[in-house]
Coordinates of C-alpha atoms in Angstrom, one line a residue:
Chain Y
X64 CA -13.5 -3.9 45.4
X65 CA -14.0 -0.3 44.3
X66 CA -10.7 0.6 42.7
X67 CA -11.4 4.3 42.1
X68 CA -13.4 6.7 44.1
X69 CA -17.2 6.6 44.3
X70 CA -17.4 10.3 43.9
X71 CA -15.5 12.3 41.3
X72 CA -13.6 9.8 39.2
X73 CA -10.1 10.8 38.4
X74 CA -10.0 8.4 35.5
X75 CA -10.7 10.8 32.7
X76 CA -8.7 13.7 34.2
X77 CA -5.8 11.3 34.7
X78 CA -6.0 10.0 31.2
X79 CA -6.4 13.4 29.6
X80 CA -3.7 14.9 31.7
X81 CA -5.9 17.8 32.6
X82 CA -5.0 17.4 36.2
X83 CA -3.9 20.9 36.7
X84 CA -6.7 22.7 34.9
X85 CA -8.8 24.9 37.1
X86 CA -12.1 23.3 38.0
X87 CA -14.2 26.4 37.3
X88 CA -14.0 29.6 35.5
X89 CA -12.8 28.3 32.2
X90 CA -15.1 29.6 29.5
X91 CA -16.6 26.8 27.4
X92 CA -15.1 26.7 23.9
X93 CA -17.9 24.9 22.2
X94 CA -18.0 27.4 19.3
X95 CA -16.5 26.5 15.9
X96 CA -13.9 29.3 16.3
X97 CA -12.9 27.9 19.7
X98 CA -12.4 24.6 18.1
X99 CA -10.3 26.0 15.3
X100 CA -7.9 27.3 18.0
X101 CA -6.9 23.6 18.3
X102 CA -5.9 23.4 14.7
X103 CA -2.4 22.1 15.6
X104 CA -4.1 18.9 16.9
X105 CA -7.0 18.7 14.5
X106 CA -4.8 19.0 11.4
X107 CA -2.6 16.0 12.1
X108 CA -5.6 14.0 13.2
X109 CA -7.3 14.9 9.9
X110 CA -4.2 13.8 8.1
X111 CA -4.2 10.4 9.9
X112 CA -7.9 10.0 8.9
X113 CA -7.1 10.9 5.3
X114 CA -4.3 8.3 5.4
X115 CA -6.8 5.8 6.5
X116 CA -9.5 6.7 4.0
X117 CA -7.5 7.6 0.9
X118 CA -4.0 6.1 1.3
X119 CA -3.4 6.3 -2.5
X120 CA -3.4 10.1 -2.4
X121 CA -0.4 10.3 -0.1
X122 CA 1.9 7.8 -1.6
X123 CA 2.4 6.5 -5.1
X124 CA 4.2 3.4 -3.9
X125 CA 2.8 -0.1 -3.6
X126 CA 2.8 -1.3 0.1
X127 CA 2.8 -5.0 -0.8
X128 CA 5.2 -5.4 -3.7
X129 CA 8.7 -4.0 -3.5
X130 CA 11.6 -3.5 -5.8
X131 CA 14.2 -6.2 -4.6
X132 CA 17.1 -4.2 -6.0
X133 CA 16.3 -1.3 -3.5
X134 CA 16.0 -3.5 -0.4
X135 CA 17.0 -2.0 3.0
X136 CA 17.6 1.4 1.5
X137 CA 18.2 4.2 4.0
X138 CA 15.5 7.0 4.3
X139 CA 15.8 9.4 1.3
X140 CA 13.6 11.8 -0.6
X141 CA 12.2 8.9 -2.7
X142 CA 11.6 6.7 0.4
X143 CA 11.1 9.0 3.4
X144 CA 11.0 6.1 5.8
X145 CA 13.5 3.9 3.8
X146 CA 12.7 0.4 2.4
X147 CA 12.4 -3.0 4.0
X148 CA 14.0 -6.4 3.3
X149 CA 11.8 -6.9 0.2
X150 CA 12.4 -3.3 -1.1
X151 CA 8.9 -2.2 -0.1
X152 CA 8.6 1.5 0.8
X153 CA 8.1 1.7 4.6
X154 CA 6.3 5.1 4.4
X155 CA 3.7 3.6 2.0
X156 CA 3.3 0.6 4.4
X157 CA 2.7 2.9 7.3
X158 CA 0.1 5.0 5.3
X159 CA -1.7 1.9 4.1
X160 CA -1.6 0.4 7.5
X161 CA -3.4 3.3 9.1
X162 CA -6.9 2.1 8.1
X163 CA -6.2 -1.4 9.5
X164 CA -5.0 0.0 12.9
X165 CA -7.6 2.8 13.2
X166 CA -10.5 0.4 12.2
X167 CA -9.5 -2.2 14.8
X168 CA -9.0 0.5 17.4
X169 CA -12.3 2.1 16.4
X170 CA -14.1 -1.2 16.7
X171 CA -12.6 -1.6 20.2
X172 CA -13.7 1.9 21.2
X173 CA -17.2 1.4 19.8
X174 CA -17.7 -1.8 21.8
X175 CA -16.2 -0.3 25.0
X176 CA -18.1 2.9 24.9
X177 CA -21.5 1.6 23.9
X178 CA -21.6 -1.4 26.3
X179 CA -19.7 0.5 29.0
X180 CA -22.0 3.5 28.9
X181 CA -25.2 1.4 28.9
X182 CA -23.8 -0.6 31.8
X183 CA -22.9 2.6 33.7
X184 CA -26.4 4.1 33.0
X185 CA -28.1 0.9 34.2
X186 CA -26.0 0.9 37.4
X187 CA -26.8 4.5 38.2
X188 CA -30.5 4.4 37.4
X189 CA -31.9 0.9 37.8
X190 CA -31.7 0.5 41.5
X191 CA -29.3 -0.9 44.1
X192 CA -29.4 -4.5 42.9
X193 CA -28.6 -3.6 39.3
X194 CA -25.8 -1.3 40.6
X195 CA -24.1 -4.1 42.6
X196 CA -24.4 -6.6 39.8
X197 CA -23.0 -4.2 37.2
X198 CA -20.2 -3.0 39.3
X199 CA -19.1 -6.5 40.4
X200 CA -19.0 -7.4 36.7
X201 CA -16.8 -4.3 36.1
X202 CA -14.5 -5.3 39.0
X203 CA -14.0 -8.7 37.3
X204 CA -13.2 -7.1 34.0
X205 CA -10.7 -4.8 35.7
X206 CA -9.1 -7.7 37.5
X207 CA -8.1 -9.4 34.2
X208 CA -5.6 -7.3 32.3
X209 CA -6.9 -6.0 28.9
X210 CA -4.1 -7.8 27.3
X211 CA -5.1 -11.2 28.6
X212 CA -8.8 -10.7 27.7
X213 CA -7.7 -10.1 24.1
X214 CA -5.3 -13.1 24.3
X215 CA -8.1 -15.4 25.4
X216 CA -10.2 -14.4 22.5
X217 CA -7.4 -14.7 20.0
X218 CA -6.6 -18.2 21.4
X219 CA -10.1 -19.4 21.1
X220 CA -10.9 -17.9 17.7
X221 CA -8.2 -17.2 15.1
X222 CA -5.9 -14.2 15.2
X223 CA -7.2 -11.2 13.2
X224 CA -8.5 -7.7 13.5
X225 CA -12.0 -8.6 14.5
X226 CA -11.1 -10.8 17.5
X227 CA -8.4 -8.3 18.5
X228 CA -10.8 -5.3 18.4
X229 CA -13.4 -7.3 20.3
X230 CA -10.9 -8.3 23.0
X231 CA -9.5 -4.8 23.5
X232 CA -13.0 -3.4 23.4
X233 CA -14.3 -5.8 26.2
X234 CA -11.4 -4.7 28.3
X235 CA -12.3 -1.0 28.0
X236 CA -15.9 -1.5 29.0
X237 CA -14.9 -1.1 32.7
X238 CA -13.6 2.5 32.3
X239 CA -16.7 3.7 30.5
X240 CA -19.1 2.0 32.9
X241 CA -17.3 3.6 35.9
X242 CA -17.2 7.0 34.4
X243 CA -20.8 7.1 33.2
X244 CA -22.1 5.7 36.5
X245 CA -20.2 8.4 38.5
X246 CA -21.3 11.2 36.3
X247 CA -24.9 10.1 36.2
X248 CA -25.0 9.7 40.0
X249 CA -23.6 13.2 40.3
X250 CA -26.1 14.8 38.0
X251 CA -29.1 12.8 39.2
X252 CA -29.1 14.2 42.7
X253 CA -29.2 17.8 41.4
X254 CA -32.4 19.9 41.9
X255 CA -33.1 20.4 38.2
X256 CA -33.4 16.7 37.6
X257 CA -35.7 16.3 40.6
X258 CA -37.8 19.2 39.3
X259 CA -38.0 17.7 35.8
X260 CA -39.1 14.3 37.2
X261 CA -41.7 16.0 39.5
X262 CA -43.2 18.0 36.7
X263 CA -44.0 14.8 35.0
X264 CA -41.0 14.1 32.8
X265 CA -40.6 10.4 31.9
X266 CA -37.4 8.4 32.5
X267 CA -36.2 8.6 28.9
X268 CA -37.1 12.3 28.4
X269 CA -35.3 13.4 31.6
X270 CA -32.4 11.2 30.6
X271 CA -32.2 12.7 27.1
X272 CA -32.8 16.3 27.9
X273 CA -31.2 16.8 31.4
X274 CA -28.8 14.0 32.2
X275 CA -27.0 13.1 28.9
X276 CA -26.0 16.6 28.0
X277 CA -24.1 16.8 31.3
X278 CA -22.5 13.4 30.9
X279 CA -21.5 13.5 27.2
X280 CA -18.4 15.7 27.6
X281 CA -16.4 13.4 29.9
X282 CA -17.5 10.4 27.9
X283 CA -16.3 12.0 24.6
X284 CA -13.0 12.9 26.3
X285 CA -12.6 9.4 27.5
X286 CA -13.4 8.1 24.0
X287 CA -10.6 10.1 22.5
X288 CA -8.1 8.9 25.1
X289 CA -9.4 5.3 24.8
X290 CA -8.8 5.4 21.1
X291 CA -5.1 6.2 21.9
X292 CA -5.0 3.4 24.4
X293 CA -6.6 1.0 21.9
X294 CA -4.0 2.0 19.3
X295 CA -1.3 1.2 21.8
X296 CA -2.8 -2.1 22.8
X297 CA -3.5 -3.2 19.3
X298 CA -0.1 -2.3 18.0
X299 CA 1.4 -4.2 21.0
X300 CA -0.6 -7.3 20.2
X301 CA 0.1 -6.9 16.5
X302 CA 3.8 -6.8 17.4
X303 CA 3.4 -10.1 19.2
X304 CA 1.8 -11.5 16.0
X305 CA -1.9 -11.7 17.1
X306 CA -3.2 -9.2 14.6
X307 CA -3.6 -9.5 10.9
X308 CA -1.2 -12.0 9.3
X309 CA 1.6 -10.6 7.1
X310 CA 1.9 -9.1 4.5
X311 CA -0.9 -6.8 5.8
X312 CA 0.8 -3.5 6.7
X313 CA -0.4 -3.1 10.3
X314 CA 1.7 -0.7 12.5
X315 CA 2.6 -3.2 15.2
X316 CA 3.4 -5.9 12.7
X317 CA 5.6 -3.5 10.7
X318 CA 7.7 -3.0 13.8
X319 CA 7.8 -6.7 14.5
X320 CA 9.0 -7.4 11.0
X321 CA 11.6 -4.6 11.3
X322 CA 12.9 -6.1 14.5
X323 CA 14.7 -8.9 12.6
X324 CA 16.7 -6.3 10.8
X325 CA 17.5 -4.3 13.9
X326 CA 21.2 -4.6 13.4
X327 CA 21.2 -3.3 9.8
X328 CA 18.2 -1.0 9.4
X329 CA 17.2 1.2 12.3
X330 CA 14.5 3.0 10.3
X331 CA 12.3 -0.1 10.0
X332 CA 11.5 0.0 13.7
X333 CA 12.1 3.6 14.7
X334 CA 10.1 5.5 12.1
X335 CA 6.8 3.6 12.2
X336 CA 7.1 3.7 16.0
X337 CA 7.3 7.5 16.0
X338 CA 4.0 7.5 14.0
X339 CA 2.3 5.5 16.7
X340 CA 3.7 7.8 19.5
X341 CA 2.4 10.8 17.6
X342 CA -1.0 9.3 17.0
X343 CA -1.5 8.3 20.6
X344 CA -0.3 11.7 21.9
X345 CA -2.7 13.5 19.5
X346 CA -5.7 11.5 20.9
X347 CA -4.6 12.4 24.4
X348 CA -4.4 16.1 23.5
X349 CA -7.8 15.9 21.8
X350 CA -9.3 14.3 24.9
X351 CA -7.9 17.2 27.0
X352 CA -9.4 19.7 24.5
X353 CA -12.8 18.0 24.6
X354 CA -12.7 17.9 28.4
X355 CA -12.0 21.7 28.5
X356 CA -14.7 22.5 25.9
X357 CA -17.4 20.7 27.8
X358 CA -16.5 22.1 31.2
X359 CA -19.2 24.5 32.4
Chain M
X224 CA -11.3 -1.9 61.7
X225 CA -11.9 -5.7 61.9
X226 CA -15.2 -5.4 60.1
X227 CA -13.5 -3.3 57.4
X228 CA -10.7 -5.9 56.8
X229 CA -13.2 -8.8 56.7
X230 CA -15.3 -7.0 54.2
X231 CA -12.4 -6.2 52.0
X232 CA -11.1 -9.8 52.1
X233 CA -14.6 -11.1 51.3
X234 CA -14.9 -8.8 48.3
X235 CA -11.5 -9.9 47.0
X236 CA -12.4 -13.6 47.3
X237 CA -15.7 -12.9 45.5
X238 CA -13.9 -11.1 42.6
X239 CA -11.6 -14.1 42.2
X240 CA -14.5 -16.5 42.2
X241 CA -16.3 -14.4 39.6
X242 CA -13.2 -14.2 37.5
X243 CA -12.9 -18.0 37.6
X244 CA -16.6 -18.3 36.7
X245 CA -16.2 -15.8 33.8
X246 CA -13.2 -17.6 32.4
X247 CA -15.0 -21.0 32.8
X248 CA -18.1 -19.7 31.0
X249 CA -16.0 -18.0 28.3
X250 CA -14.3 -21.4 27.6
X251 CA -17.7 -23.1 27.4
X252 CA -19.0 -20.5 25.0
X253 CA -16.3 -21.5 22.5
X254 CA -17.6 -23.4 19.5
X255 CA -15.5 -26.4 20.6
X256 CA -14.0 -27.9 23.7
X257 CA -10.3 -27.2 24.5
X258 CA -9.2 -30.7 23.4
X259 CA -10.8 -30.4 20.0
X260 CA -9.5 -26.9 19.5
X261 CA -6.0 -28.0 20.5
X262 CA -6.0 -31.0 18.2
X263 CA -7.6 -29.0 15.3
X264 CA -4.2 -27.9 14.2
X265 CA -3.4 -31.5 13.6
X266 CA -5.6 -32.7 10.7
X267 CA -4.8 -36.4 11.3
X268 CA -6.4 -36.5 14.7
X269 CA -9.2 -39.1 14.6
X270 CA -12.4 -38.8 16.6
X271 CA -11.5 -41.8 18.9
X272 CA -8.3 -40.0 20.0
X273 CA -10.2 -36.8 20.7
X274 CA -12.8 -38.7 22.7
X275 CA -10.1 -40.5 24.7
X276 CA -8.3 -37.3 25.4
X277 CA -11.5 -35.5 26.4
X278 CA -12.3 -38.3 28.8
X279 CA -8.7 -38.2 30.2
X280 CA -8.9 -34.5 31.0
X281 CA -12.5 -34.6 32.1
X282 CA -14.1 -32.5 29.3
X283 CA -16.8 -35.1 28.7
X284 CA -18.4 -34.6 32.1
X285 CA -21.6 -32.4 32.5
X286 CA -20.8 -28.7 32.8
X287 CA -21.8 -28.4 36.4
X288 CA -19.5 -31.3 37.4
X289 CA -16.6 -29.8 35.5
X290 CA -17.2 -26.4 37.2
X291 CA -17.1 -27.8 40.7
X292 CA -14.3 -30.3 40.0
X293 CA -12.1 -27.6 38.6
X294 CA -13.0 -25.2 41.4
X295 CA -12.2 -27.8 44.0
X296 CA -8.9 -28.5 42.4
X297 CA -8.2 -24.8 42.3
X298 CA -8.6 -24.5 46.0
X299 CA -5.8 -27.1 46.5
X300 CA -3.6 -25.1 44.1
X301 CA -4.2 -27.5 41.1
X302 CA -4.7 -25.5 37.9
X303 CA -5.2 -28.6 35.7
X304 CA -2.9 -30.0 33.0
X305 CA -1.3 -28.3 30.0
X306 CA -2.5 -29.9 26.8
X307 CA 0.7 -29.2 24.9
X308 CA 3.2 -30.8 27.4
X309 CA 1.0 -32.9 29.6
X310 CA 2.6 -31.6 32.8
X311 CA 0.7 -29.6 35.4
X312 CA -0.1 -26.0 34.6
X313 CA 1.2 -25.0 38.0
X314 CA 4.5 -26.7 37.3
X315 CA 4.9 -24.9 34.0
X316 CA 4.2 -21.6 35.6
X317 CA 6.5 -22.3 38.6
X318 CA 9.4 -23.0 36.2
X319 CA 9.4 -19.5 34.8
X320 CA 7.7 -17.3 37.3
X321 CA 10.9 -16.3 39.1
X322 CA 12.4 -14.5 36.2
X323 CA 9.1 -12.5 35.6
X324 CA 8.8 -11.7 39.3
X325 CA 12.3 -10.3 39.3
X326 CA 11.6 -8.2 36.2
X327 CA 8.1 -7.0 37.3
X328 CA 9.0 -6.4 40.9
X329 CA 12.1 -4.4 40.2
X330 CA 10.3 -2.4 37.5
X331 CA 7.4 -1.6 39.9
X332 CA 9.8 -0.4 42.6
X333 CA 11.7 1.7 40.1
X334 CA 8.5 3.1 38.7
X335 CA 7.5 4.3 42.2
X336 CA 10.9 6.0 42.6
X337 CA 10.7 7.6 39.2
X338 CA 7.2 8.9 39.9
X339 CA 8.2 10.4 43.2
X340 CA 11.4 11.9 41.7
X341 CA 9.5 13.4 38.8
X342 CA 6.8 14.9 41.1
X343 CA 9.5 16.3 43.5
X344 CA 11.4 17.8 40.6
X345 CA 8.2 19.3 39.1
X346 CA 6.9 20.6 42.4
X347 CA 10.2 22.1 43.7
X348 CA 11.5 23.5 40.5
X349 CA 11.5 27.3 40.5
X350 CA 11.9 27.7 36.8
X351 CA 8.5 27.7 35.0
X352 CA 10.0 26.2 31.8
X353 CA 11.6 23.3 33.5
X354 CA 8.4 22.8 35.5
X355 CA 6.3 22.8 32.4
X356 CA 8.6 20.4 30.6
X357 CA 8.5 18.0 33.6
X358 CA 4.7 18.2 33.8
X359 CA 4.4 17.2 30.2
X360 CA 6.7 14.2 30.6
X361 CA 4.1 11.7 31.9
X362 CA 1.6 12.2 29.0
X363 CA 4.5 11.6 26.7
X364 CA 5.7 8.5 28.5
X365 CA 2.2 7.1 28.4
X366 CA 2.1 7.4 24.6
X367 CA 5.3 5.5 23.9
X368 CA 4.7 1.8 23.1
X369 CA 6.8 -0.4 25.4
X370 CA 8.0 -2.6 22.6
X371 CA 9.2 0.4 20.6
X372 CA 11.1 1.9 23.5
X373 CA 12.8 -1.4 24.1
X374 CA 13.7 -1.8 20.4
X375 CA 15.1 1.7 20.2
X376 CA 17.2 1.2 23.3
X377 CA 18.5 -2.1 21.9
X378 CA 19.3 -0.3 18.7
X379 CA 21.2 2.4 20.4
X380 CA 22.9 0.4 23.1
X381 CA 23.5 -2.9 21.4
X382 CA 23.9 -2.0 17.7
X383 CA 25.3 1.5 17.7
X384 CA 27.3 1.6 20.9
X385 CA 27.8 -2.1 21.3
X386 CA 27.7 -1.9 25.1
X387 CA 25.1 -4.6 25.6
X388 CA 24.2 -7.8 23.8
X389 CA 20.9 -8.4 21.9
X390 CA 20.2 -11.4 24.0
X391 CA 20.2 -11.8 27.8
X392 CA 23.8 -12.7 28.8
X393 CA 23.5 -12.1 32.6
X394 CA 25.3 -8.8 32.4
X395 CA 24.0 -5.8 34.4
X396 CA 22.7 -3.9 31.4
X397 CA 20.8 -6.9 30.1
X398 CA 18.7 -6.9 33.2
X399 CA 18.7 -3.1 33.9
X400 CA 17.5 -2.0 30.5
X401 CA 14.3 -4.2 30.4
X402 CA 13.6 -3.0 34.0
X403 CA 14.0 0.6 33.0
X404 CA 11.8 0.2 29.9
X405 CA 9.0 -1.3 31.9
X406 CA 9.4 1.2 34.8
X407 CA 9.2 4.2 32.5
X408 CA 5.9 2.9 31.0
X409 CA 4.6 2.1 34.5
X410 CA 5.6 5.3 36.3
X411 CA 3.6 7.7 33.9
X412 CA 0.1 7.1 35.4
X413 CA 1.5 7.0 38.9
X414 CA 3.3 10.3 38.4
X415 CA 0.2 11.9 36.8
X416 CA -2.0 11.1 39.8
X417 CA 0.7 12.1 42.3
X418 CA 1.3 15.4 40.6
X419 CA -2.4 16.1 40.6
X420 CA -2.8 15.1 44.2
X421 CA 0.2 17.2 45.4
X422 CA -1.3 20.1 43.6
X423 CA -4.6 19.7 45.4
X424 CA -2.9 19.3 48.8
X425 CA -0.9 22.5 48.1
X426 CA -4.1 24.5 47.9
X427 CA -5.1 23.6 51.5
X428 CA -4.8 26.2 54.2
X429 CA -2.3 24.2 56.4
X430 CA 0.3 24.6 53.7
X431 CA 0.0 28.4 53.9
X432 CA 0.3 28.1 57.7
X433 CA 3.5 26.1 57.3
X434 CA 4.9 28.6 54.8
X435 CA 4.0 31.5 57.2
X436 CA 5.9 29.7 60.0
X437 CA 9.0 29.8 57.8
X438 CA 9.2 26.2 56.7
X439 CA 11.2 25.7 53.5
X440 CA 9.5 24.5 50.3
X441 CA 11.5 21.2 50.5
X442 CA 10.5 20.7 54.1
X443 CA 6.8 21.3 53.3
X444 CA 7.0 18.9 50.2
X445 CA 8.7 16.0 51.8
X446 CA 7.3 16.2 55.3
X447 CA 3.7 17.2 54.6
X448 CA 2.5 17.4 51.0
X449 CA 3.9 14.1 49.9
X450 CA 2.5 12.3 52.9
X451 CA -1.0 13.6 52.2
X452 CA -0.8 13.0 48.5
X453 CA 0.4 9.4 48.9
X454 CA -2.9 7.5 49.2
X455 CA -4.1 8.6 45.8
X456 CA -0.9 7.5 44.2
X457 CA -1.1 4.2 46.1
X458 CA -4.5 3.5 44.6
X459 CA -3.3 4.0 41.1
X460 CA -0.2 2.0 41.7
X461 CA -2.4 -0.9 42.6
X462 CA -4.3 -0.6 39.4
X463 CA -1.1 -0.5 37.3
X464 CA -0.5 -4.2 38.2
X465 CA -2.5 -5.2 35.1
X466 CA -0.4 -3.0 32.9
X467 CA 2.7 -4.4 34.6
X468 CA 1.9 -7.9 33.5
X469 CA 1.0 -7.0 30.0
X470 CA 4.2 -4.9 29.8
X471 CA 6.3 -7.8 31.2
X472 CA 5.1 -10.1 28.4
X473 CA 6.1 -7.5 25.7
X474 CA 9.3 -6.6 27.4
X475 CA 10.3 -10.3 27.7
X476 CA 9.6 -10.8 24.0
X477 CA 11.6 -7.8 23.0
X478 CA 14.6 -8.7 25.1
X479 CA 14.3 -12.4 24.4
X480 CA 14.0 -13.2 28.2
X481 CA 12.5 -16.4 29.5
X482 CA 9.5 -15.9 31.7
X483 CA 5.7 -15.9 31.9
X484 CA 5.5 -13.8 28.8
X485 CA 7.1 -16.5 26.7
X486 CA 4.8 -19.1 28.3
X487 CA 1.7 -17.0 27.5
X488 CA 2.7 -16.6 23.9
X489 CA 3.5 -20.3 23.5
X490 CA 0.2 -21.2 25.1
X491 CA -1.7 -18.9 22.8
X492 CA 0.1 -20.1 19.7
X493 CA -0.6 -23.8 20.2
X494 CA -4.1 -23.0 21.6
X495 CA -3.4 -24.7 24.9
X496 CA -6.6 -23.4 26.7
X497 CA -6.0 -24.9 30.2
X498 CA -2.6 -23.2 30.3
X499 CA -4.1 -19.8 29.2
X500 CA -6.9 -20.3 31.7
X501 CA -4.4 -20.9 34.5
X502 CA -2.3 -17.9 33.6
X503 CA -5.4 -15.6 33.5
X504 CA -6.6 -16.9 36.9
X505 CA -3.1 -16.3 38.3
X506 CA -3.0 -12.8 37.0
X507 CA -6.5 -12.0 38.3
X508 CA -5.5 -13.3 41.7
X509 CA -2.3 -11.3 41.7
X510 CA -4.2 -8.2 40.7
X511 CA -6.8 -8.7 43.4
X512 CA -4.3 -9.5 46.1
X513 CA -2.2 -6.4 45.4
X514 CA -5.3 -4.2 45.5
X515 CA -6.5 -5.9 48.7
X516 CA -3.1 -5.0 50.2
X517 CA -3.5 -1.4 49.0
X518 CA -7.0 -1.3 50.6
X519 CA -5.5 -2.6 53.8
X520 CA -2.6 -0.1 53.8
X521 CA -4.9 2.8 53.1
X522 CA -6.4 3.3 56.5
X523 CA -2.9 3.3 58.0
X524 CA -2.0 6.3 55.7
X525 CA -5.3 8.1 56.2
X526 CA -7.4 6.9 59.2
X527 CA -10.4 9.1 58.1
X528 CA -11.2 6.4 55.5
X529 CA -12.6 4.0 58.2
X530 CA -14.7 6.7 59.9
X531 CA -16.2 8.2 56.8
X532 CA -18.5 5.2 56.2
X533 CA -18.3 5.8 52.4
X534 CA -18.8 2.8 50.2
X535 CA -15.2 2.8 49.1
X536 CA -12.2 3.2 51.4
X537 CA -10.7 5.4 48.8
X538 CA -13.6 7.9 48.8
X539 CA -11.2 10.5 50.3
X540 CA -8.4 9.7 48.0
X541 CA -9.7 11.6 45.0

């Protein structure tokens, strides 16, 4: 069952929301200056990365031990996101949780993009039989919701960031495989590829010099969007309790813990959630920018 | 037409068979069999009990026998036995599926309505600002975690305003709010595709002809554009079934509703693999069936699909 179209996949345009961009005529903005025009996306993303790498720079508070006297304090200058039931600073927990969430999401994206791209490449270049086998496999992955793939892995092994990332990653293989296959098929039939093959170019050379440069843009755009989707999926599973065990400050887990104090402390659920929304939106905008930059 | 239907049904059955095989192989690839994993939480389980239970559930048979026994049972609707309760997996699913179907079905219908309403508002609005705001809504809706939206609504409605209870009490709001949360999440991808598709249809010459003949924008949109844009949105609506099920699990957790979601969580927590296996198969079958239905409705909406001889019936839907 082919769920999307054989020619021209709408997946990445759908995901990046670039639906209404003109198909041609946009000048490629691959220059550094062009990229800097997207500073309003890049800056917050850089901040998120910095939170993940050097959390200590952004908060002086300890994410794991709190001051019991200050429990459930409302957001203030000292505690921008308030404090939780143990008096821990919620902002510090969000900042320290960034690396956990981003690393799990990154692992998922890495698995999805590498395995998916190889599978798509194989399907598009290794003959009809390989194509059928690879695409039926993709159909099966698509038929089982990402969420359940992750749950099976968590059931069988033990809950934790690794099995979570692996599960979400396996589920995102399908999107990459479809995209790469469609794009490679589109490029492969073009005259310049035929010319390169006829003038004696080997499989790998033609692939590297003529096909991959045309395919890399949409794949990078999907990668950005997939990172956002992975953050959503992982925080959702973390919320259900299948991520790292407490007291690790993981975004989904933070909200899940805050849920018990819904009636007395709105900030425990609302403010970390806003950070997730912002992170996911930023990856979507980044994906749209990449898509634009690579459009010739 | 007959050949096309037969081909689609055959492919759907193949995908379900492959999904069954994949789940079966995944369970075999585990370091231990389901019984040992289930009993591993209980340190006092002695090897004799494990062996007895394995024999009872048939996990001591050769793999190939297990594969075909389970497959044969599956054909008669038997999904095996839950390790945690001893009752049939199909019974346990049957007990709670009604509540989930009500939630998921209503949310799906509402999501379609929301998507069409959003597209209509964005396409017919004459103010560029309103239009841009509406066009940016779907990407925003996609970025909001379902559980967070549910909790924020609970916070506002139940805690601040006190108009609904934190737990399901059978009132209108306690059903409507979960449905709305799920529908908002679900309608975003459908709206995105519909908006894009409407935009593409609008560039076609026949729309100019209609306008030149004096048809109003509303008439063109509802009578012509929407009809031509529907197939693409239908395809994506079929694909969102997977999202719908995951969303139902989370929504049910947030609003403390009984249903498949609770069953899944329970099964995972006590490591009841046959139950998880049954739930996965059921989901895969539901997903495949809905998409088969979409494939069968497609030629009704756009007869060119059958004549185009493309590999996919949706080749024209892009």
